[in-house]
XYZ file of C-alpha atoms in Angstrom:
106
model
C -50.919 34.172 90.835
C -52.000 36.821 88.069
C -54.852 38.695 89.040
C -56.883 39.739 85.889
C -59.098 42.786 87.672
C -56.154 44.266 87.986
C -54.637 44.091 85.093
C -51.859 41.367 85.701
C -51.048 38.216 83.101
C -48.685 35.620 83.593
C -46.347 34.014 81.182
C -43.546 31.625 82.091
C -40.310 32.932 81.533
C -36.719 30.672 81.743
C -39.364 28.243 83.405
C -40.157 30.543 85.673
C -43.593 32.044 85.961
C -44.049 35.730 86.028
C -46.610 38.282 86.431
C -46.852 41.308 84.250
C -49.142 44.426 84.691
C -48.653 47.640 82.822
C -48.427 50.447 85.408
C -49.072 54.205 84.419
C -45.181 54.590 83.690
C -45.172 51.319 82.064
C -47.255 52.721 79.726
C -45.740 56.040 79.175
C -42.479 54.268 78.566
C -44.548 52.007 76.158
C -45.021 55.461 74.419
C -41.376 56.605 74.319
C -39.952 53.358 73.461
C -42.402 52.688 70.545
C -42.365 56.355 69.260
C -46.249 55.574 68.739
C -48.499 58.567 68.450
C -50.702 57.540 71.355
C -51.275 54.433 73.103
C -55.115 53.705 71.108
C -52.527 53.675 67.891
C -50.608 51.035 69.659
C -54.103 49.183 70.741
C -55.428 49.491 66.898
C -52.110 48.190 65.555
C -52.913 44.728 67.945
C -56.700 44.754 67.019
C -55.750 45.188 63.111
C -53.223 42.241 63.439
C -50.927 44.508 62.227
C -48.099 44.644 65.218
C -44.329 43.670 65.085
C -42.203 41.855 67.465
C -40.780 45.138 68.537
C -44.449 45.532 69.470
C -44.290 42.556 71.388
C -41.127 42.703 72.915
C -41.617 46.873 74.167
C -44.885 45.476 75.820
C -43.572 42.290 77.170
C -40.498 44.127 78.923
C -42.988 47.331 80.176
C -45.247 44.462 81.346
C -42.222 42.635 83.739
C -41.137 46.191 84.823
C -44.597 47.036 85.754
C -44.920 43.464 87.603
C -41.888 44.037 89.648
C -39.192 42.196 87.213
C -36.301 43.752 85.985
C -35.243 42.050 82.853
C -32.932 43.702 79.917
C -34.589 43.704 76.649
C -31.026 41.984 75.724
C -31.933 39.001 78.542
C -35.850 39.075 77.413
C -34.515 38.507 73.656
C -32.486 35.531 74.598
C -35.317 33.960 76.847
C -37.011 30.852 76.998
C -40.591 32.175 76.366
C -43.438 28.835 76.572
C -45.644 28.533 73.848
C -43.322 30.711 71.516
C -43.542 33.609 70.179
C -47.388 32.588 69.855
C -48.259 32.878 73.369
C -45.795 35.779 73.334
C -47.944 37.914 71.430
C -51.468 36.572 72.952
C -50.051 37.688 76.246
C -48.708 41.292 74.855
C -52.022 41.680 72.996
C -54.004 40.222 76.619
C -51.559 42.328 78.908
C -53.004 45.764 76.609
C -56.176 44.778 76.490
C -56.311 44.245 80.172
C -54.958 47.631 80.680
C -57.290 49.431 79.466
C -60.457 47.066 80.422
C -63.283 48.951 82.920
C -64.123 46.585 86.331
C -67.238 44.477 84.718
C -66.469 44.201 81.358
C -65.576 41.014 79.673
């Protein structure tokens, strides 16, 4: 079960349902990977609507990594997400926004 005070968001995968968290180096690889400035560019780009499916996909894979899921971008590409590429980006954009969210705060 995904454990939001931590961090962690679930999203079923090939049926299966998985738990993503971004961990420190998921987020420095977030950085590499997305050649973004910093990682509040990266938030600003979800909050302004204005991310790609690159976006999505770079946060998605981080996010299994940092859960304990090794999946290739290649295998992640060709998966089954539920909800579509919808829910894909509400749980990218919920998966940041969790990362960076304070104990308390709603």
């Amino acid at each position: 079960m995904a454990n939001p005070w931590t961090g962690e968001v679930a999203l079923v995968i090939d049926g299966q349902r998985r738990v993503l968290k971004l961990t420190l180096g998921a987020l420095a690889e977030l950085e590499q990977v997305l050649e973004t400035p910093s990682l509040v560019a990266l938030v600003e780009r979800f909050e302004n609507s204005s991310f790609s499916m690159r976006d999505v996909m770079a946060l998605l894979a981080a996010g299994l990594r940092g859960g304990g899921v090794e999946l290739s971008a290649g295998e992640l590409a060709r998966a089954e997400i539920e909800g579509g590429p919808m829910q894909a980006a509400r749980v990218a954009a919920e998966l940041l926004a969790r990362a960076f969210m304070v104990p308390g705060e709603t």
